[in-house]
Coordinates of C-alpha atoms in Angstrom, one line a residue:
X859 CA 0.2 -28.3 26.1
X860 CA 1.1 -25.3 24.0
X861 CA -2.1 -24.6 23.0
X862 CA -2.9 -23.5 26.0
X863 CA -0.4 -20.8 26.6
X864 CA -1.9 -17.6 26.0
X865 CA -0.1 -15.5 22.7
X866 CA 3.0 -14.0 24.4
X867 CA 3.8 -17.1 26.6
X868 CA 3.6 -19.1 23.5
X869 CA 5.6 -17.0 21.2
X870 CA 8.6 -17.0 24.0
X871 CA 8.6 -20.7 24.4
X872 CA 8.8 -21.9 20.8
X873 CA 11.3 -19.2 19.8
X874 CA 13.4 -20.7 22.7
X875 CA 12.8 -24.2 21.0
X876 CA 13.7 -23.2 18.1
X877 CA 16.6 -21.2 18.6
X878 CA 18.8 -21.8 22.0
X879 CA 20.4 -24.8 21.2
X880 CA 21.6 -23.0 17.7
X881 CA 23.8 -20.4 18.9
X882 CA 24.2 -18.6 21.6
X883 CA 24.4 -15.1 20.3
X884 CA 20.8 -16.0 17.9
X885 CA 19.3 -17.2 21.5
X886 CA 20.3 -13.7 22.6
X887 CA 18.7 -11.9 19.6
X888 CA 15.4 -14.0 19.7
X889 CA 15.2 -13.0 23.5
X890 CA 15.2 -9.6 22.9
X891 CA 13.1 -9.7 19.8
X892 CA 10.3 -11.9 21.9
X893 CA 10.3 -9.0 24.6
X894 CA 10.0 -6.7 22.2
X895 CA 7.5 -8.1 20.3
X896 CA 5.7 -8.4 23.8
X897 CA 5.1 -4.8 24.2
X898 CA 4.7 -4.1 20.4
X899 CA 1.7 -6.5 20.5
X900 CA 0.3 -4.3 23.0
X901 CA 0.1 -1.4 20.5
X902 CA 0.0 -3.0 17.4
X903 CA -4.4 -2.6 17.5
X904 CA -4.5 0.8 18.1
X905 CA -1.1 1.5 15.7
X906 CA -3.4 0.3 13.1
X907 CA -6.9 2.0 14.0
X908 CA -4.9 5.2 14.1
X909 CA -2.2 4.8 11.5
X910 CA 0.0 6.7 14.2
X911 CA 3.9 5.9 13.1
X912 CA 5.1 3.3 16.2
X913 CA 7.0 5.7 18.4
X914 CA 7.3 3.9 21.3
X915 CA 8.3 0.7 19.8
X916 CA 10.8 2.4 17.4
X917 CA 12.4 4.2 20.5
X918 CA 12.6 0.8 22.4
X919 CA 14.3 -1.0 19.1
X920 CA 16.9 1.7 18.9
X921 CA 17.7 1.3 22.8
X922 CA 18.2 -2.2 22.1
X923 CA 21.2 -4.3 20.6
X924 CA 19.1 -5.4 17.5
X925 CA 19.8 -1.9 15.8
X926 CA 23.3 -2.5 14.9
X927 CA 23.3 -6.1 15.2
X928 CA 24.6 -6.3 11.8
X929 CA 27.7 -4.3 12.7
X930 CA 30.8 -5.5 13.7
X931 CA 31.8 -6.3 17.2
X932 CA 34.2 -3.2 16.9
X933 CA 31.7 -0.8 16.2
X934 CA 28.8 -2.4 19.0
X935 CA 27.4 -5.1 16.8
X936 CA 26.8 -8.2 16.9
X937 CA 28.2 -9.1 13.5
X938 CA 24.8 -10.8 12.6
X939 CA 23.8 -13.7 10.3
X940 CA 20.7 -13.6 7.4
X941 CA 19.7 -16.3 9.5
X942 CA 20.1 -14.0 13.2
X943 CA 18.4 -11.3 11.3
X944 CA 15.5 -13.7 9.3
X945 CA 14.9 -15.1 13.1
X946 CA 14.2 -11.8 14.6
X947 CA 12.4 -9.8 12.1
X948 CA 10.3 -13.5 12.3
X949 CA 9.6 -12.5 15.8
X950 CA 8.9 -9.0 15.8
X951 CA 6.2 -9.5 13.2
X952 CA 4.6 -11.4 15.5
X953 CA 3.7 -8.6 17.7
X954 CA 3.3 -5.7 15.2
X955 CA 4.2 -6.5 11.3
X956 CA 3.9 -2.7 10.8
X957 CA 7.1 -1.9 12.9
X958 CA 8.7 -5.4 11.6
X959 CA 8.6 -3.9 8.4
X960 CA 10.1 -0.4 9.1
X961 CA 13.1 -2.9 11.2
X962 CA 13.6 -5.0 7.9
X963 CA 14.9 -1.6 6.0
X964 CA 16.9 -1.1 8.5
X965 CA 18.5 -4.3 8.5
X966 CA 18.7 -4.6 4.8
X967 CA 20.7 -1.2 4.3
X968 CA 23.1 -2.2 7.5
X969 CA 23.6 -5.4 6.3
X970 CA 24.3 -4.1 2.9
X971 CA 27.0 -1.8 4.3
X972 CA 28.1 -4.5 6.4
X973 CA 29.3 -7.0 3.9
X974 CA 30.4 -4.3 1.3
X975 CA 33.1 -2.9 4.7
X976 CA 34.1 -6.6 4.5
X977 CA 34.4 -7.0 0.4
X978 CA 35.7 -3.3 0.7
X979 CA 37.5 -2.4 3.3
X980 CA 39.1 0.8 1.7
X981 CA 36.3 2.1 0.4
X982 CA 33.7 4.4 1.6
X983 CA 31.4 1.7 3.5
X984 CA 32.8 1.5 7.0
X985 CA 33.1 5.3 7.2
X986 CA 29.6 5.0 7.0
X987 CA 29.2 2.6 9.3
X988 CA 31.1 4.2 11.8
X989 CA 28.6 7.3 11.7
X990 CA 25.9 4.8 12.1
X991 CA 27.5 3.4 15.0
X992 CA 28.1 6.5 16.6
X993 CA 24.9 8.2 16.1
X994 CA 22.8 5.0 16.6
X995 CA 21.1 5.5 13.1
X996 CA 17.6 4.6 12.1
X997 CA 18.2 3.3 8.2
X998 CA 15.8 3.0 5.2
X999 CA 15.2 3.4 1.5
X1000 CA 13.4 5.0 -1.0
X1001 CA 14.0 2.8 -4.2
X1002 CA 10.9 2.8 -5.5
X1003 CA 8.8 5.2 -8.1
X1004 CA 5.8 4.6 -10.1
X1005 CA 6.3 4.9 -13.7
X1006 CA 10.2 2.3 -13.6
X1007 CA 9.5 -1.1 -12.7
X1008 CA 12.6 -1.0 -10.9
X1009 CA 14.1 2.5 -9.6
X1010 CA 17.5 0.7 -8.7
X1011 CA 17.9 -0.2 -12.5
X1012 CA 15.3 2.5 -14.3
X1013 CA 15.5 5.6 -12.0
X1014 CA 13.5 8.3 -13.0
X1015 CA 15.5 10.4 -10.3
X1016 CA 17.8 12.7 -12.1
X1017 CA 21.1 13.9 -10.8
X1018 CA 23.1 16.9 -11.8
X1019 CA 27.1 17.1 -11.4
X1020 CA 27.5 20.2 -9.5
X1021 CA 30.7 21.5 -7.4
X1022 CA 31.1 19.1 -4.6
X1023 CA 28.2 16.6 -5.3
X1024 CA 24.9 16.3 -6.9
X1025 CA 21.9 17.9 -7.3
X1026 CA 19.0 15.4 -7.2
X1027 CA 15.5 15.8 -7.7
X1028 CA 12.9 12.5 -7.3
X1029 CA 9.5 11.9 -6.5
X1030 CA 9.9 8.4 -4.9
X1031 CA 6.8 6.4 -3.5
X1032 CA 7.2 4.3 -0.7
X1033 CA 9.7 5.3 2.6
X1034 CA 9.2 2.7 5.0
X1035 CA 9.4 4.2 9.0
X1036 CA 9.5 7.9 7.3
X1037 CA 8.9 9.6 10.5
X1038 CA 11.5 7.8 12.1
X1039 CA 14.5 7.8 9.7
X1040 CA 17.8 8.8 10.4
X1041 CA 19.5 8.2 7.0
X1042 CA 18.2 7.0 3.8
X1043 CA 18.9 5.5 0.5
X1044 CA 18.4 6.6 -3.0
X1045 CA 19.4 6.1 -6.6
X1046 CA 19.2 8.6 -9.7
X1047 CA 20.3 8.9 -12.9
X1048 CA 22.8 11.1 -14.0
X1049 CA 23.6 12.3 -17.9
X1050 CA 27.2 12.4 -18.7
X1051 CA 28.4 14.8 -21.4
X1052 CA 28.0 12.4 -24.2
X1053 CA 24.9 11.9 -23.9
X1054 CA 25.1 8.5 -22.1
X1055 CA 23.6 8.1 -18.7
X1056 CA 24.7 5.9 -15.5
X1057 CA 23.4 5.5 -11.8
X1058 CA 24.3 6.8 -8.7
X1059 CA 24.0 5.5 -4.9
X1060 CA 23.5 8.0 -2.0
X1061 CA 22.4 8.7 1.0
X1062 CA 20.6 11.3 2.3
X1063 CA 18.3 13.1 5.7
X1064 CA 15.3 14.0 6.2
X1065 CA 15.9 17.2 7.5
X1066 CA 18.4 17.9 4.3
X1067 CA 16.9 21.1 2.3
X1068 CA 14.4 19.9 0.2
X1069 CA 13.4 17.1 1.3
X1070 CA 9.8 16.4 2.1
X1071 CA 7.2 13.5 3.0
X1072 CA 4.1 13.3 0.8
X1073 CA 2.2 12.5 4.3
X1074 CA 0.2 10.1 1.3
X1075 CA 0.5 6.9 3.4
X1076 CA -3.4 6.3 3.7
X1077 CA -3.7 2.4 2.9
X1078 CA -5.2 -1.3 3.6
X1079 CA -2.8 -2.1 5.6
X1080 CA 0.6 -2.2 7.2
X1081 CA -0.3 1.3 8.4
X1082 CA 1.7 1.8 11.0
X1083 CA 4.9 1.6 8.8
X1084 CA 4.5 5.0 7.7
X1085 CA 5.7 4.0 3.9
X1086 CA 5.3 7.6 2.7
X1087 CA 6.4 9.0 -0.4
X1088 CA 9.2 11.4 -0.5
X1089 CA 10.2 14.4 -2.8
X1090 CA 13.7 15.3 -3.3
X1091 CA 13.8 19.1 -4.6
X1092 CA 17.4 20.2 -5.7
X1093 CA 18.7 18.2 -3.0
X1094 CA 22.8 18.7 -2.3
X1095 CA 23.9 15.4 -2.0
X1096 CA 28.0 16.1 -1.1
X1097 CA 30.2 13.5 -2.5
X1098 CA 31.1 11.8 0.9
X1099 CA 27.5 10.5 0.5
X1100 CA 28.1 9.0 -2.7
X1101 CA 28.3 5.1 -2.7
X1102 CA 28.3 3.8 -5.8
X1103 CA 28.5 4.5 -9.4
X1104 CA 26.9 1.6 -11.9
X1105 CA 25.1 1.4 -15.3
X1106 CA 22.0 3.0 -15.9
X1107 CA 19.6 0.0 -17.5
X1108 CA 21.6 -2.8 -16.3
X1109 CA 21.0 -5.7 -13.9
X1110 CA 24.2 -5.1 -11.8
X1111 CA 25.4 -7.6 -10.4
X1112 CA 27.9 -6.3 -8.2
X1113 CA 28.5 -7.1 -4.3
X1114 CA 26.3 -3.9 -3.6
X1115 CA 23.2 -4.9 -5.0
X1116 CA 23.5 -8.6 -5.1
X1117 CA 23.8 -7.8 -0.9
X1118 CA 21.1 -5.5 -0.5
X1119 CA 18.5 -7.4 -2.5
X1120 CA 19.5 -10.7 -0.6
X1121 CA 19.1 -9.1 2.7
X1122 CA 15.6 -7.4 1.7
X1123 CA 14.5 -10.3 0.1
X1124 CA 15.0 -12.9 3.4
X1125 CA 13.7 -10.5 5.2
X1126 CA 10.5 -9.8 3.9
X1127 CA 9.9 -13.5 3.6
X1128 CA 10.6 -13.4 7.5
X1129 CA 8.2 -10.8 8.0
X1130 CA 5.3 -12.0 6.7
X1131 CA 6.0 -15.7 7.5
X1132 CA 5.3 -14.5 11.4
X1133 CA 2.0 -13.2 10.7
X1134 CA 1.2 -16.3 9.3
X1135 CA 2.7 -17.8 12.5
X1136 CA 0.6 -15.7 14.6
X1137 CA -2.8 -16.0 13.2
X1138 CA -2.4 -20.2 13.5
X1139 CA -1.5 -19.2 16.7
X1140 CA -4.8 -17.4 17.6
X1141 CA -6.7 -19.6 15.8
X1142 CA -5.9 -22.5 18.1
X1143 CA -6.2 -20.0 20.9
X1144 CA -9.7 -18.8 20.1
X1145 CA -11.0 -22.4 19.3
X1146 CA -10.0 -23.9 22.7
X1147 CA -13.0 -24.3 25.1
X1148 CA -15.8 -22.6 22.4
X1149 CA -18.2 -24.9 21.2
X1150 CA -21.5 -24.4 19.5
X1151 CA -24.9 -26.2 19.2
X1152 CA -26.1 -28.3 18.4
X1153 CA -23.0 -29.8 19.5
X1154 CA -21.5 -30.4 22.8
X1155 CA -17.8 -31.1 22.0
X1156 CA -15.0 -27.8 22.1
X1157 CA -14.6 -26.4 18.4
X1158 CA -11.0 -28.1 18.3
X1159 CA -13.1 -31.6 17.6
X1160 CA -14.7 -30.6 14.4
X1161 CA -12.8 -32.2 11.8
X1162 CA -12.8 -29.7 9.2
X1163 CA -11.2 -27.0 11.7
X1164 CA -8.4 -29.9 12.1
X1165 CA -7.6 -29.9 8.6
X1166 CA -7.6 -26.3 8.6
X1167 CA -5.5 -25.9 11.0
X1168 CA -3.0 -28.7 9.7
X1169 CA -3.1 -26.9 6.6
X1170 CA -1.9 -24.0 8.1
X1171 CA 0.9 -25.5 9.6
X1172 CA 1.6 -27.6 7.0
X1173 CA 2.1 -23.9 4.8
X1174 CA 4.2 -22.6 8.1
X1175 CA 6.4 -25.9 8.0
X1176 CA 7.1 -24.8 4.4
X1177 CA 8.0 -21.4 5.2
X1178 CA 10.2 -21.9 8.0
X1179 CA 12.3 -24.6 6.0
X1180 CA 12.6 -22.6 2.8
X1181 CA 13.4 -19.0 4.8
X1182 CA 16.2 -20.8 7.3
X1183 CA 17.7 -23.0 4.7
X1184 CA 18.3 -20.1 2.0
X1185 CA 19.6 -17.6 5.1
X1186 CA 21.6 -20.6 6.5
X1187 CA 23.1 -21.2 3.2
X1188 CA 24.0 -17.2 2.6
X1189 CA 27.5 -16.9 1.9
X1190 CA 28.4 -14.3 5.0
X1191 CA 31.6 -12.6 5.1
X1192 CA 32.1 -14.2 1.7
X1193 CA 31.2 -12.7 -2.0
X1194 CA 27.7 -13.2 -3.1
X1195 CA 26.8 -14.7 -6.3
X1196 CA 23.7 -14.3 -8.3
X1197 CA 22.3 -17.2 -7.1
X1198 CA 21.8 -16.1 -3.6
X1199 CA 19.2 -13.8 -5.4
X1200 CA 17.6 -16.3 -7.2
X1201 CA 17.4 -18.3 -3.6
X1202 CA 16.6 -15.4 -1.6
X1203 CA 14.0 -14.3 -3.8
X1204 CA 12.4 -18.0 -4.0
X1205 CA 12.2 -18.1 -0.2
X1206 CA 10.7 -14.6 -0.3
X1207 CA 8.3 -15.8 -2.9
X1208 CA 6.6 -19.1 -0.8
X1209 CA 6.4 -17.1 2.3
X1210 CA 4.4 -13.8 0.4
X1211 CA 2.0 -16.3 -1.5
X1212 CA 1.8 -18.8 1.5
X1213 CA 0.9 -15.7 4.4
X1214 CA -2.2 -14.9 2.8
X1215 CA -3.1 -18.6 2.6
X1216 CA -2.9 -19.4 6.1
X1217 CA -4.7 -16.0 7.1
X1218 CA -7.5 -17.4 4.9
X1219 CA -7.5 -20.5 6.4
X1220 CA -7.7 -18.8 9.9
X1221 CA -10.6 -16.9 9.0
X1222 CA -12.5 -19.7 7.8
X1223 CA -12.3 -21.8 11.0
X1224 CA -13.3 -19.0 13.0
X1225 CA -16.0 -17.8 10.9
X1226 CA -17.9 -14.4 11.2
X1227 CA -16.4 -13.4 14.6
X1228 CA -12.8 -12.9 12.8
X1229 CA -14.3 -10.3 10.9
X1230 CA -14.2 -7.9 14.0
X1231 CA -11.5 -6.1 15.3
X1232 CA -11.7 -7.8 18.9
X1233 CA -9.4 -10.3 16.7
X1234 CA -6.0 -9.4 15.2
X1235 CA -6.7 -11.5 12.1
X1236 CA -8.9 -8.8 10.3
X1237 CA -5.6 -6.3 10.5
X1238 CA -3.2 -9.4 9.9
X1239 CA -5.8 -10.1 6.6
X1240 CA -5.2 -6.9 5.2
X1241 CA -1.6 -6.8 6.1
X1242 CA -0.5 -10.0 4.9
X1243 CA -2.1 -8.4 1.4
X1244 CA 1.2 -6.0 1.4
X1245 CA 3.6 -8.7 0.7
X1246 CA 3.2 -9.8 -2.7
X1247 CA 3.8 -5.8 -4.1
X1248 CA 7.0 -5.5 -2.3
X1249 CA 9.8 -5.6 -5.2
X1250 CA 10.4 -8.1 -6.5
X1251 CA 6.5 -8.8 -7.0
X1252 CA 5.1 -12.2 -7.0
X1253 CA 4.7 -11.7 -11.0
X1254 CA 7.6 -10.3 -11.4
X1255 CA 9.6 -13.2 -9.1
X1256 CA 8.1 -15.6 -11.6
X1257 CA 8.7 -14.1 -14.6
X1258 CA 12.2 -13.9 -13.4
X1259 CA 12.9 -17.0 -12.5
X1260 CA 11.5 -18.4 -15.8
X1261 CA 14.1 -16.4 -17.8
X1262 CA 16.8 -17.2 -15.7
X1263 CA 15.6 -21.2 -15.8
X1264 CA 15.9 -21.1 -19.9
X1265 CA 18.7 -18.3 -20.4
X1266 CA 16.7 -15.5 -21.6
X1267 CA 18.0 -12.1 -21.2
X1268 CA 16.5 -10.9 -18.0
X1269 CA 15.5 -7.5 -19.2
X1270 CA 15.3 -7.1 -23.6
X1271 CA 15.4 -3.7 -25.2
X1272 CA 12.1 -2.7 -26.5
X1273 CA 10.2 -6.1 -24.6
X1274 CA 8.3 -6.4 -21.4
X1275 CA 9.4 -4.3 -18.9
X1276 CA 8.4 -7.1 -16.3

């Protein structure tokens, strides 16, 4: 019978499948998500021919409870699972994976702060969190640059000691919802007075002096997420926006990082895991009633689209397990270990190779017609292609993996630089 339901009808009865008899505050979340995604789907064609940043949707997500759902209950969240958050970003996606993966920043910084209030609760986390809270904050991050594999570990961001803060200058590459930001994160390296360097964490504004979008955010696809680069010109960032200090070079394994890569990681796995959802989804849809001569018989009997489409499932089945098996088993409220990463990052790993899989699939049941834009799978083709760059890469997930598997040092001196 499901096959039958037209896109939005569908999407609201199998999240309420899925999800009602779980808990009642996830069956809260999904609802809102689904209804959301409703109106996002609306836009997400145009979002894309344009590459407009989503204004309306991003205005309609901050008005809802999902913005601080990872907060706690004291400050008007919801005090959110990996597996609440994996769930809804899964649903969102399914109407426009652009403004899914501005949301997933946003949830992977507030989670971040979340857990570290909890591991923390005297340090400078939850004084953060209460500005969020207050101000109802749009988060994100701008951790990446080219020339450092990884601008967490290797930023090419410097930071100066000056009286009450730092002066930072970086040219970082990717801000996901730039338009939209209220607050975002960013590391640099700063050179102590021997000589030796070490990292900092901060947050910083948009409107702060000196910072400015590189309006450079003309790409395949994802377009609507507004991932623009950033420059950071002799940016004051005052010590109250200091979070962290931690060696320059080093895979830290502390709660701050261990958090923030488990949350980003689960949720990108989420993310693209629901456009694979939705282009089986259309598929069906589209092949129901169409037939073609010679034959007389609807599309759906032609045994090669079957095993197409079970293929595609089959690759869905797999993602769903993995993503709400690794979130289910994320230690919340409790101290993260490494191996959350490795778990987190596995997850994230199936569901990035797996998308583009499906998509393919899709494409090849519906043949030649799915290469027009009165069909969502030419955009979902080309933005399913984003996930496999998103740190950690696909490669470098592997590679990764394999060193951890036989004890190798993860990073060597002078080696690959992964």
């Amino acid at each position: 019978m499901s096959i039958m339901l037209n896109q939005a009808d569908r999407l609201a009865v199998d999240d309420d499948i899925c999800y009602t008899a779980v808990s009642p505050n996830r069956a809260t979340l999904i609802d809102i998500a689904c209804q959301l995604a409703r109106q996002f789907a609306t836009r997400a064609e145009t979002l894309d021919a344009s590459g407009e940043f989503p204004t309306e949707n991003v205005a309609e997500f901050r008005a809802s409870d999902l913005l601080l759902m990872a907060l706690p209950p004291e400050l008007g969240g919801r005090n959110a699972s990996m597996l609440d958050m994996a769930q809804v970003l899964h649903a969102l996606s399914k109407g426009c994976p652009s403004t899914a993966l501005i949301f997933n920043m946003h949830f992977a910084l507030s989670g971040q702060l979340a857990h570290m209030a909890q591991v923390e609760p005297e340090g400078v986390w939850r004084d953060w969190l209460q500005r969020i809270a207050a101000r109802r904050m749009l988060l994100g991050g701008a951790l990446s640059e080219s020339g450092s594999w990884n601008a967490v570990m290797f930023p090419l961001a410097t930071a100066e000691r000056v009286e009450g803060g730092y002066r930072v200058n970086a040219n970082r590459s990717f801000c996901t919802g730039s338009a939209g930001l209220d607050l975002i994160q960013g590391t640099a390296a700063e050179t102590l007075p021997d000589g030796s360097r070490r990292s900092i964490y901060f947050l910083f504004t948009p409107d702060q002096p000196g910072v400015r979008f590189k309006d450079d955010w003309q790409t395949l696809g994802m377009r609507g997420s507004h991932s623009q680069g950033v420059m950071l010109q002799d940016v004051l960032v005052p010590d109250d926006a200091l979070l962290f200090h931690y060696g320059y070079g080093q895979l830290d394994f502390s709660q701050v990082w261990l958090s923030f890569l488990a949350w980003s990681f689960a949720g990108f796995a989420s993310v693209y895991a629901g456009i694979a959802e939705a282009a089986r989804d259309v598929t069906v849809q589209t092949l129901v009633g169409r037939s073609r001569l010679p034959g007389t018989h609807a599309m759906a009997h032609k045994p090669t689209n079957q095993l197409n489409i079970a293929k595609m499932d089959v690759l869905n089945a797999t993602m769903t397990a993995i993503r709400e098996d690794t979130a289910r088993r994320y230690p919340q409220g409790a101290f993260v270990t490494p191996q959350a990463i490795l778990d987190t990052a596995i997850a994230k790993y199936v569901c990035v190779t797996s998308a583009p899989e499906v998509v393919n699939h899709a494409m090849s049941v519906i043949g030649g017609q799915s290469y027009f834009r009165k069909l969502p799978l030419e955009r979902m083709l080309r933005d399913v292609r984003a996930g496999p760059f998103h740190p950690f890469s696909a490669d470098d997930t592997l590679e990764m993996l394999g060193k951890f598997a036989f004890g190798l040092p993860f990073l060597e001196a002078g080696g690959w630089a992964l």
